[in-house]
PDB file of C-alpha atoms in Angstrom:
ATOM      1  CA  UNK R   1     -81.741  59.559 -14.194  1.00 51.00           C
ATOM      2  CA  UNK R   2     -82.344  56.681 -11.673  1.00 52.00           C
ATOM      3  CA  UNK R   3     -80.450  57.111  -8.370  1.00 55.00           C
ATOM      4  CA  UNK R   4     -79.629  53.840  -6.216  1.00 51.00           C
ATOM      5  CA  UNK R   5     -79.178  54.022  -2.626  1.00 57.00           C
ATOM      6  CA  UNK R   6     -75.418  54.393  -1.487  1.00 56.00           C
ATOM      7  CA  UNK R   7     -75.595  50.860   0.154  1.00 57.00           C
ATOM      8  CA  UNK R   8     -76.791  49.722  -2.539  1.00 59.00           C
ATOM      9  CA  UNK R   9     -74.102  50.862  -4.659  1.00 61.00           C
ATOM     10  CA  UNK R  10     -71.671  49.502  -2.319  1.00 60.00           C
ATOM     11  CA  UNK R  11     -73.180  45.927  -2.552  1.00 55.00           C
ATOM     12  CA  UNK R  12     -72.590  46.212  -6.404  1.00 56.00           C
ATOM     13  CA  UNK R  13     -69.328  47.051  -5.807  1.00 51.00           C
ATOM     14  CA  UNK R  14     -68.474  44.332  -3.354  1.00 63.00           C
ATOM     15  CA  UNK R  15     -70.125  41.611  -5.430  1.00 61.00           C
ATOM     16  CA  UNK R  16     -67.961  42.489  -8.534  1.00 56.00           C
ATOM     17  CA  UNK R  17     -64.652  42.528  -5.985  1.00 54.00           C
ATOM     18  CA  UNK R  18     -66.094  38.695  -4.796  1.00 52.00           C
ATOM     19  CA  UNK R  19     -66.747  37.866  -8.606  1.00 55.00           C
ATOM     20  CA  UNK R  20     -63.180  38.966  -9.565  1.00 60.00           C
ATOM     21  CA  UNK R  21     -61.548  37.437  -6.937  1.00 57.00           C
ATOM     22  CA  UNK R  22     -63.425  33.834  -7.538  1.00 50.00           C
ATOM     23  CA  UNK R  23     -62.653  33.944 -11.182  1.00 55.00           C
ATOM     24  CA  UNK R  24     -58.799  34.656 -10.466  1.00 54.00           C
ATOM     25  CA  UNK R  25     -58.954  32.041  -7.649  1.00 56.00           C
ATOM     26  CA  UNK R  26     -60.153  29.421 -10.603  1.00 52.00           C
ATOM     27  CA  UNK R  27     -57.592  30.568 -13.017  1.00 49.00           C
ATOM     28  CA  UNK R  28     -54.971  30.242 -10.160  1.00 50.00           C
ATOM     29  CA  UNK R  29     -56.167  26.760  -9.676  1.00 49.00           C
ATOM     30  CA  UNK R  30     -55.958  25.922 -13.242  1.00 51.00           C
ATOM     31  CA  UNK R  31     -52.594  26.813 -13.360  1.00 48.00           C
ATOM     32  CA  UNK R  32     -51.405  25.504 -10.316  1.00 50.00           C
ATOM     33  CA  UNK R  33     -52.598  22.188 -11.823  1.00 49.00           C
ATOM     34  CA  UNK R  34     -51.204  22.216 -14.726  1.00 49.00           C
ATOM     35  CA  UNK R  35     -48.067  23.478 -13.019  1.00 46.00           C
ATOM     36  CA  UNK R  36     -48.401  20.089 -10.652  1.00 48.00           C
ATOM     37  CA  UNK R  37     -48.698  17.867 -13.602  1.00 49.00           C
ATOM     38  CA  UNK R  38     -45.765  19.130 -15.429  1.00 50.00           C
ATOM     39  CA  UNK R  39     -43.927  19.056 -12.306  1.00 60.00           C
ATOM     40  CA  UNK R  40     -44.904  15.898 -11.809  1.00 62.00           C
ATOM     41  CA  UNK R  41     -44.248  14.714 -15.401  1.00 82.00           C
ATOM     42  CA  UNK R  42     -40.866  16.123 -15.087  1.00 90.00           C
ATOM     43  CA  UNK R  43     -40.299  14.264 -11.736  1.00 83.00           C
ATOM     44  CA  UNK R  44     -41.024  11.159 -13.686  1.00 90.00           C
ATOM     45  CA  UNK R  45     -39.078  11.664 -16.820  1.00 92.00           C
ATOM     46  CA  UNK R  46     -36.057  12.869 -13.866  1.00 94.00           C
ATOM     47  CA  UNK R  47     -36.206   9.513 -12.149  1.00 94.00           C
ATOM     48  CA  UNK R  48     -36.572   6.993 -15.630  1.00 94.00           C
ATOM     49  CA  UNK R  49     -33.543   9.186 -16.580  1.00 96.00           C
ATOM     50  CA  UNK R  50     -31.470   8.625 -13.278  1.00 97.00           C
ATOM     51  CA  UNK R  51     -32.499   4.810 -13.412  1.00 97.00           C
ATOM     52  CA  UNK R  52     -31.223   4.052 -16.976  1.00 97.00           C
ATOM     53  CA  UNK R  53     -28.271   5.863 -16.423  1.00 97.00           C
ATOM     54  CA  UNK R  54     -27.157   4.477 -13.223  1.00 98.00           C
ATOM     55  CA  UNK R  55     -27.963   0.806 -14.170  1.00 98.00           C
ATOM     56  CA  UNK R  56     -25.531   1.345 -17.353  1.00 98.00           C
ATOM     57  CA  UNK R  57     -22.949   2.259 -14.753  1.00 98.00           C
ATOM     58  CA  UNK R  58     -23.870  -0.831 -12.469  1.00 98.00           C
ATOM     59  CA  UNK R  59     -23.464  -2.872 -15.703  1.00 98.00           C
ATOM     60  CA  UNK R  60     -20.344  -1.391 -16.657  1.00 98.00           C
ATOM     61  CA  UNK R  61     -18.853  -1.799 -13.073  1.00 98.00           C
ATOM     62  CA  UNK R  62     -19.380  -5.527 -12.533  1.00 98.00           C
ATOM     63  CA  UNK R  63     -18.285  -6.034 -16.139  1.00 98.00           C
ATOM     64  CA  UNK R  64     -14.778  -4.509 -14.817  1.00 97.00           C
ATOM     65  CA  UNK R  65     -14.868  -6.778 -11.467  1.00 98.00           C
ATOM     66  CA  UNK R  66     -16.493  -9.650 -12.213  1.00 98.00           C
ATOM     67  CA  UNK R  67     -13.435 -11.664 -11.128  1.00 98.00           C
ATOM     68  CA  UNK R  68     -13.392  -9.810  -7.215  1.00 98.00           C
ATOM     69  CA  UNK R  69     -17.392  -9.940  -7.205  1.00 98.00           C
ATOM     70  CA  UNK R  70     -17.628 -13.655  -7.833  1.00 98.00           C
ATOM     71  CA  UNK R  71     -14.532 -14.499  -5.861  1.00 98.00           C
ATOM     72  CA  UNK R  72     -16.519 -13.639  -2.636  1.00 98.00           C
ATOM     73  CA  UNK R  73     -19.677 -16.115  -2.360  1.00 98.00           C
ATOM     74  CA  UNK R  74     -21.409 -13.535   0.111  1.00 98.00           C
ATOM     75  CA  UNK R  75     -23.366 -10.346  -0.809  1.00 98.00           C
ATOM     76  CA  UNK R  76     -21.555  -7.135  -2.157  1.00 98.00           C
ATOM     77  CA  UNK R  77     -21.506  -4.571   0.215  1.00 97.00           C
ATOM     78  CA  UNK R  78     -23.891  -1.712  -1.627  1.00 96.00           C
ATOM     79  CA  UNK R  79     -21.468   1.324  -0.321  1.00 96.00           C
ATOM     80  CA  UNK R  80     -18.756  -0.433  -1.802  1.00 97.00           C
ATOM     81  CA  UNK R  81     -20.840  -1.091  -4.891  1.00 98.00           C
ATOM     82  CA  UNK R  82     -22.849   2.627  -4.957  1.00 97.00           C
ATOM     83  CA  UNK R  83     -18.880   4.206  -4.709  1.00 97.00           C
ATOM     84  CA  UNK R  84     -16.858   2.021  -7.118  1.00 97.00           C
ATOM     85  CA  UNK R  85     -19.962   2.393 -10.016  1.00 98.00           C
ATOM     86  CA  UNK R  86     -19.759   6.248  -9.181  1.00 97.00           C
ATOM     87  CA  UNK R  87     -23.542   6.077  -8.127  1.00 97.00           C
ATOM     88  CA  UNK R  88     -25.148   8.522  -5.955  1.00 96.00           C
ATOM     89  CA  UNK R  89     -28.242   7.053  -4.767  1.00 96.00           C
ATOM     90  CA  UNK R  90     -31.079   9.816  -5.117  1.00 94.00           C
ATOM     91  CA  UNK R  91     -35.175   9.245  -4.656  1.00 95.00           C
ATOM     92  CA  UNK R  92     -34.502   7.060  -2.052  1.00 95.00           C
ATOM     93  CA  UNK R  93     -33.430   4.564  -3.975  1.00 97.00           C
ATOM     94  CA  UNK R  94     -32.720   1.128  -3.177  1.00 97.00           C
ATOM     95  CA  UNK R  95     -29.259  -0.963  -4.013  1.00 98.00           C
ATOM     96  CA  UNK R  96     -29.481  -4.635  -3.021  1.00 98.00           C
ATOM     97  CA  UNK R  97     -26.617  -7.408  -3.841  1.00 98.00           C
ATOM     98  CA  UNK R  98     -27.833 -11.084  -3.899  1.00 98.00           C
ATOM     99  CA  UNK R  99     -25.763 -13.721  -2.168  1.00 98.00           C
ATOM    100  CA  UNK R 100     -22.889 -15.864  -4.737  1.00 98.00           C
ATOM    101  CA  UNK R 101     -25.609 -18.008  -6.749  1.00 98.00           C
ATOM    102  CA  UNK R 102     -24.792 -20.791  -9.463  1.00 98.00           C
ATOM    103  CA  UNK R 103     -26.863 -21.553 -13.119  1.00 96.00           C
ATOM    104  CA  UNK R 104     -25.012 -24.484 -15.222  1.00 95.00           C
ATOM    105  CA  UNK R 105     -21.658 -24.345 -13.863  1.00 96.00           C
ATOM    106  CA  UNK R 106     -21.175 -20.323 -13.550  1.00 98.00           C
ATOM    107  CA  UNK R 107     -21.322 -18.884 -11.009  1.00 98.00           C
ATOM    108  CA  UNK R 108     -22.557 -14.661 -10.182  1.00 98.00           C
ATOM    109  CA  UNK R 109     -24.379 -12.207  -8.407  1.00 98.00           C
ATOM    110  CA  UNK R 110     -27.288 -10.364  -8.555  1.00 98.00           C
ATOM    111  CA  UNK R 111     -27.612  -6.937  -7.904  1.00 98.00           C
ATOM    112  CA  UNK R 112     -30.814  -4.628  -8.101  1.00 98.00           C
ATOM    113  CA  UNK R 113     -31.597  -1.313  -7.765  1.00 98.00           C
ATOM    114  CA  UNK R 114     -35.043   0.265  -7.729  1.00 97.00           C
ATOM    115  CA  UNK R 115     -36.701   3.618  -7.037  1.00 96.00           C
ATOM    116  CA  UNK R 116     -39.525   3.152  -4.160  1.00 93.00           C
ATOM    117  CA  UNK R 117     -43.014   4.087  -5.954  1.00 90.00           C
ATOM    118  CA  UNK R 118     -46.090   6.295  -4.786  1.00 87.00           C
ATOM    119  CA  UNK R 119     -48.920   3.650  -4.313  1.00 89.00           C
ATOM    120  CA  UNK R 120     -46.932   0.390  -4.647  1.00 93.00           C
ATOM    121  CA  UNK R 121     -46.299  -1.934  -1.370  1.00 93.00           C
ATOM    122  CA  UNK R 122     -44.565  -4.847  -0.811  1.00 95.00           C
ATOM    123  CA  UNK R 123     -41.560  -4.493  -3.352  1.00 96.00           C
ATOM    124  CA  UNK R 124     -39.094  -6.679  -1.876  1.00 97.00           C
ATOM    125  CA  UNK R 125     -35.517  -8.662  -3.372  1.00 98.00           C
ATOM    126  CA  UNK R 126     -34.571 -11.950  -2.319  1.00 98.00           C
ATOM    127  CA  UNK R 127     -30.975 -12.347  -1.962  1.00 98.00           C
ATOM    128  CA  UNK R 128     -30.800 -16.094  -1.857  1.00 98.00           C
ATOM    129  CA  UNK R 129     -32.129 -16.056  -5.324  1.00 97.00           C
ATOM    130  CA  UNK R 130     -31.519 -13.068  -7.230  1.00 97.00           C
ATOM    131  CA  UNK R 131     -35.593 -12.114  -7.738  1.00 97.00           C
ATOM    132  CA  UNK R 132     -37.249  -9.308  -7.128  1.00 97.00           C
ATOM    133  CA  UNK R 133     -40.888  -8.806  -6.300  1.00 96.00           C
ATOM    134  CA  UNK R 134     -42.642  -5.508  -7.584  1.00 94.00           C
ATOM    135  CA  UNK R 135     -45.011  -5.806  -4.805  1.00 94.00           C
ATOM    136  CA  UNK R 136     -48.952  -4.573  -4.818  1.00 93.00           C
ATOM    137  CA  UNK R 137     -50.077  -1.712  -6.614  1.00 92.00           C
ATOM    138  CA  UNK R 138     -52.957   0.285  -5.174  1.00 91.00           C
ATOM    139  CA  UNK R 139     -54.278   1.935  -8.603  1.00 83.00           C
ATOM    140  CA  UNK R 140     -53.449   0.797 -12.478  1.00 74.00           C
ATOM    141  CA  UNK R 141     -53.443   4.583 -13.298  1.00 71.00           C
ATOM    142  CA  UNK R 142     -49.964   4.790 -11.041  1.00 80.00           C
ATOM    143  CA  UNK R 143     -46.355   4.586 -12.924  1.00 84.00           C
ATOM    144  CA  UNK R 144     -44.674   1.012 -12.564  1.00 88.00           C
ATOM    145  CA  UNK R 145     -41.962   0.321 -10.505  1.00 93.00           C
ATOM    146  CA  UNK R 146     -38.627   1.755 -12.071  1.00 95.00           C
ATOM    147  CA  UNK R 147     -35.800  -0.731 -11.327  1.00 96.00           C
ATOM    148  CA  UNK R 148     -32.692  -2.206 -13.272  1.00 98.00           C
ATOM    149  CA  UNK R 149     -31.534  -5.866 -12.881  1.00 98.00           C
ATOM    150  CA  UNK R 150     -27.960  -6.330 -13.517  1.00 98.00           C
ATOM    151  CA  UNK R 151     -27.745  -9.777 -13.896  1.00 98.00           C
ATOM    152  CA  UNK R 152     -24.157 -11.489 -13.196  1.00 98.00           C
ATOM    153  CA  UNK R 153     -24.862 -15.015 -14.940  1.00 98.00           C
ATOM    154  CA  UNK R 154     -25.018 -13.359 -18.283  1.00 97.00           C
ATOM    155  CA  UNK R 155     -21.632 -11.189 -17.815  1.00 98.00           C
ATOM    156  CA  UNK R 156     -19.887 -14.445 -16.499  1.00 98.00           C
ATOM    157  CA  UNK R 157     -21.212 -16.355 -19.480  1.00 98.00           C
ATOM    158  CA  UNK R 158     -19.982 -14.049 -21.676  1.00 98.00           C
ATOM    159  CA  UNK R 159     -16.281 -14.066 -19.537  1.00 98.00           C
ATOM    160  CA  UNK R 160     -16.572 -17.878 -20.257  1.00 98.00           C
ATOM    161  CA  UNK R 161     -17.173 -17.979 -23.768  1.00 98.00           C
ATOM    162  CA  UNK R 162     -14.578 -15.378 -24.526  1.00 98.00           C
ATOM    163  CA  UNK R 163     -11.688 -17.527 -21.856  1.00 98.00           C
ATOM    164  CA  UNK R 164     -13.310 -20.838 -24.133  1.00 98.00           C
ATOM    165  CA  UNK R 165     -12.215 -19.232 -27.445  1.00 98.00           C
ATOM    166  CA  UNK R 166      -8.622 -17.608 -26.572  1.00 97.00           C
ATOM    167  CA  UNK R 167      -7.864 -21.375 -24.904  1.00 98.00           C
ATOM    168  CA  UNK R 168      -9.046 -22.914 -28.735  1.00 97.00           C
ATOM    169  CA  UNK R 169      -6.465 -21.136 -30.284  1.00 96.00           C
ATOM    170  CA  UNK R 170      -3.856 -21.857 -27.774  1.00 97.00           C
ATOM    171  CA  UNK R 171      -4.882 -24.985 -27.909  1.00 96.00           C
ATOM    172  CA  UNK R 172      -4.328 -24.838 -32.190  1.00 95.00           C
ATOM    173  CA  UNK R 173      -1.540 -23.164 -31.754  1.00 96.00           C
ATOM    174  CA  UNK R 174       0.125 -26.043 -29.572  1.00 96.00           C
ATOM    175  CA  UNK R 175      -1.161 -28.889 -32.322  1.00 95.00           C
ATOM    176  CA  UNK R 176       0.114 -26.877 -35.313  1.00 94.00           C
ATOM    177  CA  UNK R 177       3.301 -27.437 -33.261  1.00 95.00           C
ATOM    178  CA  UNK R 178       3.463 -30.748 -32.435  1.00 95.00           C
ATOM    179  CA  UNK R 179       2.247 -31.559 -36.188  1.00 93.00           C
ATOM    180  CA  UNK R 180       5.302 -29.337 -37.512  1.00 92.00           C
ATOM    181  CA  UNK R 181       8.246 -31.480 -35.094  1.00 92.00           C
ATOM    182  CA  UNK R 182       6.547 -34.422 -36.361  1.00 90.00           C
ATOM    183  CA  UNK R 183       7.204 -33.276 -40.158  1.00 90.00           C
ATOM    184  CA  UNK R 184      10.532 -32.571 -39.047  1.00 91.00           C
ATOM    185  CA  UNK R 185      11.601 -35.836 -37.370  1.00 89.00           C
ATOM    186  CA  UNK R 186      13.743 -38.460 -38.479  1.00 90.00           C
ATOM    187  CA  UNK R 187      12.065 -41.848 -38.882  1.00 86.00           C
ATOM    188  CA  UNK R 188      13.406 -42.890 -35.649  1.00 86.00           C
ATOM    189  CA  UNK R 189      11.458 -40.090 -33.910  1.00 89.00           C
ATOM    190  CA  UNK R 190       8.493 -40.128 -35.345  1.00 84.00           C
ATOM    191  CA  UNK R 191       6.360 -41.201 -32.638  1.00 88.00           C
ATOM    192  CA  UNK R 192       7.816 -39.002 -29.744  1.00 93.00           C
ATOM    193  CA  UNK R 193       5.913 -37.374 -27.488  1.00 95.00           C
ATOM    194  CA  UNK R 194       6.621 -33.816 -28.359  1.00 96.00           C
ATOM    195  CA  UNK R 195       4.095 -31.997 -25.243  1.00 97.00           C
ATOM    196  CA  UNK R 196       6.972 -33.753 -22.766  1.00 96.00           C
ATOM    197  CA  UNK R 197      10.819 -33.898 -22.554  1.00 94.00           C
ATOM    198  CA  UNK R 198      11.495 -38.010 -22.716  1.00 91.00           C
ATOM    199  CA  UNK R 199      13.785 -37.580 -19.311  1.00 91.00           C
ATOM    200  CA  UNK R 200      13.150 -35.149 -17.302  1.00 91.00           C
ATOM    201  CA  UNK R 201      16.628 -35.568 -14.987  1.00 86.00           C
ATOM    202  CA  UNK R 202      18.044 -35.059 -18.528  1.00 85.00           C
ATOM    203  CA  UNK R 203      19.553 -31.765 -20.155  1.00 89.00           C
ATOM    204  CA  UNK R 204      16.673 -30.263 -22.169  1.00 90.00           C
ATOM    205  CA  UNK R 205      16.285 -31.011 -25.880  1.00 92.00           C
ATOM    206  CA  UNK R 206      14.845 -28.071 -26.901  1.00 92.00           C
ATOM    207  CA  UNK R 207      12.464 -29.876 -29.360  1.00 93.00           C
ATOM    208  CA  UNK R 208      10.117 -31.049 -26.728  1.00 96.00           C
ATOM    209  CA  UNK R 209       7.991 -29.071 -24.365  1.00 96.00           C
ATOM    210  CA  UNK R 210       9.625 -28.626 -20.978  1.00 96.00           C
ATOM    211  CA  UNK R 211       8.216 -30.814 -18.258  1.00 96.00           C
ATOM    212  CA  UNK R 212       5.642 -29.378 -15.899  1.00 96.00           C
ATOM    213  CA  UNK R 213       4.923 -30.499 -12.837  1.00 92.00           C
ATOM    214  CA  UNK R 214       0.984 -29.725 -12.051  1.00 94.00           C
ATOM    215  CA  UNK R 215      -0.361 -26.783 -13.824  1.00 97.00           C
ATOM    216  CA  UNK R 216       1.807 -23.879 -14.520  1.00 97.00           C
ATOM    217  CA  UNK R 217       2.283 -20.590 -16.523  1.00 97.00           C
ATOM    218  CA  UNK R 218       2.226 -21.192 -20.177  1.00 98.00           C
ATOM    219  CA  UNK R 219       3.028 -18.283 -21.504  1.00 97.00           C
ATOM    220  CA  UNK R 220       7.175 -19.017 -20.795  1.00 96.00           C
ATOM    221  CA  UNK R 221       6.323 -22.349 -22.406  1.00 96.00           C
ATOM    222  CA  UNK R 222       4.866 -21.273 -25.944  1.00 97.00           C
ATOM    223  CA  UNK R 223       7.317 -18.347 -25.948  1.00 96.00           C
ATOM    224  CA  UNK R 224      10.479 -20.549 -24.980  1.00 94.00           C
ATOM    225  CA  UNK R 225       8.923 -23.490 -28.100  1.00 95.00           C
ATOM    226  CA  UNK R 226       8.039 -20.480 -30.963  1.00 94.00           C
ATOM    227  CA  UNK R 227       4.752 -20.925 -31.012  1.00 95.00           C
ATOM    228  CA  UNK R 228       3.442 -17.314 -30.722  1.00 90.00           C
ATOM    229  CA  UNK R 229       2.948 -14.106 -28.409  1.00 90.00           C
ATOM    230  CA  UNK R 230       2.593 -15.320 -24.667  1.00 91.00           C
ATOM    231  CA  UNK R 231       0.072 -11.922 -24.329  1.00 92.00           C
ATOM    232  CA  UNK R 232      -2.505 -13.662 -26.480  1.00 93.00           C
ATOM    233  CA  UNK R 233      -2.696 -16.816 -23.402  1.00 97.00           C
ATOM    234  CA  UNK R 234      -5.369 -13.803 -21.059  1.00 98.00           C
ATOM    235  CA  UNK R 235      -7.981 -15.306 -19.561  1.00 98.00           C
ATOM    236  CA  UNK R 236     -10.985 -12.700 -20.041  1.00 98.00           C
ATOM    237  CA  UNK R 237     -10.762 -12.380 -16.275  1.00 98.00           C
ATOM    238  CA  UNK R 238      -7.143 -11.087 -17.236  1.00 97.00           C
ATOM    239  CA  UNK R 239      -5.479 -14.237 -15.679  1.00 97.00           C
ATOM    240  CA  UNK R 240      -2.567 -16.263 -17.728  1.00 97.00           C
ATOM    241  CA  UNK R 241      -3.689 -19.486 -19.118  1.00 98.00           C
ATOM    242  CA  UNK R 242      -1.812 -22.429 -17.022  1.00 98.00           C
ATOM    243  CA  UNK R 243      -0.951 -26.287 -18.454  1.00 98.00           C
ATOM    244  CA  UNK R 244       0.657 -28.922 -18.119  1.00 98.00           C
ATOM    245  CA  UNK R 245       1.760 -32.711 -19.395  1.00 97.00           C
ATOM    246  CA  UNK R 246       2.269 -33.962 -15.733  1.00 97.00           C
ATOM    247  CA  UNK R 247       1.955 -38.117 -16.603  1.00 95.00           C
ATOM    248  CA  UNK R 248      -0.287 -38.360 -14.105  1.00 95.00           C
ATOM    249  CA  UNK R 249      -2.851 -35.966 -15.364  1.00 96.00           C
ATOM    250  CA  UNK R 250      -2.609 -37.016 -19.454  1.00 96.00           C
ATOM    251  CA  UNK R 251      -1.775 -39.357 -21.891  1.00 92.00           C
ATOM    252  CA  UNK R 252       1.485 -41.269 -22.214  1.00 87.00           C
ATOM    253  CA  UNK R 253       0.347 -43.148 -25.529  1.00 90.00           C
ATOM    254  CA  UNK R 254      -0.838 -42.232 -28.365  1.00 89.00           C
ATOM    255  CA  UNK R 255      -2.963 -40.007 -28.502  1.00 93.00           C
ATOM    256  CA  UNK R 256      -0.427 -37.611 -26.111  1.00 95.00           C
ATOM    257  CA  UNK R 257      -2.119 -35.050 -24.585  1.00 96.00           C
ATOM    258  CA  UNK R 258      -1.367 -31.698 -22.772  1.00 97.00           C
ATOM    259  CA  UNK R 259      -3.592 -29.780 -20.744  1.00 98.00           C
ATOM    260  CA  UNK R 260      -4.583 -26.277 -20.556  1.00 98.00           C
ATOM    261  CA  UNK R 261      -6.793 -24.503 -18.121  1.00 98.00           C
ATOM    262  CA  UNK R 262      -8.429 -20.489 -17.127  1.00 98.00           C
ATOM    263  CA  UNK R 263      -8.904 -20.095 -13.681  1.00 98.00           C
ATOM    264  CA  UNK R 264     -12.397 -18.776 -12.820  1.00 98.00           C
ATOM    265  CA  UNK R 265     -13.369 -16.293  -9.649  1.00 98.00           C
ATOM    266  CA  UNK R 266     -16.071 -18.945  -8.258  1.00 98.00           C
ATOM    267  CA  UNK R 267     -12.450 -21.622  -8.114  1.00 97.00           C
ATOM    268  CA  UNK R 268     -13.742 -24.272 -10.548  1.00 97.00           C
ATOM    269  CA  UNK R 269     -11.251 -23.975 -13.852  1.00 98.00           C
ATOM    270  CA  UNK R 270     -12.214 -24.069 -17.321  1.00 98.00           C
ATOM    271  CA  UNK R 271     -10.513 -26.922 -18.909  1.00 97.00           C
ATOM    272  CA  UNK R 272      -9.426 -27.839 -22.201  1.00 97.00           C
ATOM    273  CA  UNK R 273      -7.658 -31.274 -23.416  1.00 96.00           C
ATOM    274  CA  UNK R 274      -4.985 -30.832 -26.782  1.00 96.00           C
ATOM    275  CA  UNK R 275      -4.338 -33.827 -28.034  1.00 94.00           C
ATOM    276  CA  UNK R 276      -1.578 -34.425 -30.966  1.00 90.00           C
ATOM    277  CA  UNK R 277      -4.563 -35.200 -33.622  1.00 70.00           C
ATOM    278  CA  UNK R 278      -6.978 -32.212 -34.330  1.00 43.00           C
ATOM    279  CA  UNK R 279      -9.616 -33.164 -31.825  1.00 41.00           C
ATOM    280  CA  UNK R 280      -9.944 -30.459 -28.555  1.00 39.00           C
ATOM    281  CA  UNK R 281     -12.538 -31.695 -26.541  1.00 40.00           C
ATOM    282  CA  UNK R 282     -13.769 -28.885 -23.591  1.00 37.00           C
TER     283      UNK R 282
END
């Protein structure tokens, strides 16, 4: 049998040691990548998660205070904002309120909140118009920017249209009424003004509407004349519906009028004119 020298021998040795130890190296590496791009992956999935879920909460919470966020014209604080939503701001994430800003007559806010992004520069919010700027991206391989937009002009919209429809059935309600003391009436009374008491110094007749000076509470006036709950006349801002048939403000001939108006948080009411025929002009 073939001897080999000792040293040899050794050098056999060690090269096997150096072979083992670069192939484990290379399987370490392997996994160690694939460990980074699950981690990664996960990272991602963590953050699309935290985003969705806190801008449903940011949604949610101006929905509930629309009528104290768009009674203040300045920016929301964001720790007043971050703590009321029940948001913890993770991945440094970024919570910005826009100034009070106005689209057709409504007036809202704007409030964004983004998560700052590996490779992307220049993200920015303008609070003086409620648009935000993703910024520059240094690669198109890189995730987009994960923000969420919750946009106050299409809550208040909604808050309108909802305060527009409880004031058209008030406002039915109140014509159905008048048309029904009409039917009533003897031919001498026929044309009365039934929204107003004829003299106001006068003791009441209860079959006219009590005579308001200036806009005031009108639940105690449908509930005092029959003409239905008084918890129906909400505002979807949760404030009572207010009238009036103050001379100065409608008509004293035919067609006789009566006004009723919602308050809104920005100060300019919603306003809605009842007349004694069927028309409701808004």
């Amino acid at each position: 049998m073939r001897k080999y020298p000792q040293h040899q021998s050794g050098f056999v040795v060690m090269s096997l040691l150096v072979a083992t130890a670069v192939i484990g190296m290379m399987i370490y590496l392997g996994f160690s990548n694939d460990i980074s791009r699950i981690t990664g992956t996960q990272l991602e999935a963590e953050r699309q998660e935290w985003i969705v879920d806190n801008g449903k909460a940011l949604d949610e919470w101006y929905l509930r205070n629309a009528w104290v966020i768009d009674s203040n014209s300045l920016a929301i604080n964001v720790t007043t904002i971050a703590s009321q939503a029940g948001i913890t701001l993770k991945y440094s994430a970024q919570l910005v309120s826009s100034t009070r800003l106005n689209r057709n007559g409504v007036s809202y806010h704007v409030i964004a909140m983004w998560l700052p992004q590996t490779g992307l520069t220049g993200t920015a919010f303008d609070v003086n118009t409620g648009l935000i700027t993703e910024g520059t991206y240094s690669s198109a391989s890189i995730p987009r920017l994960k923000y969420h937009i919750t946009n106050g002009a299409t809550i208040e919209s909604q808050l309108v249209t909802k305060s527009l429809k409880t004031m058209a059935q008030a406002s039915t309600r109140l014509e159905t009424w008048f048309i029904g003391q009409a039917a009533v009436a003897t031919s001498a009374d026929v044309n009365n003004n039934w929204f107003r008491q004829p003299s106001c110094a006068a003791t009441a007749d209860p079959r006219f509407l009590p005579c308001l000076a200036g806009f005031q509470d009108a639940g105690p006036v449908f509930t005092t004349a029959a003409m239905g709950a008084a918890s129906d006349l909400v505002s979807a801002w949760g404030r009572g519906l207010l009238m009036t048939n103050d001379p100065t403000l409608v008509s004293t001939t035919h067609p006789y009028s009566v006004l009723l108006q919602a308050e809104t948080p920005w100060g300019t009411p919603l306003q809605a004119t009842v007349t004694e025929s069927t028309n409701l002009t808004l």
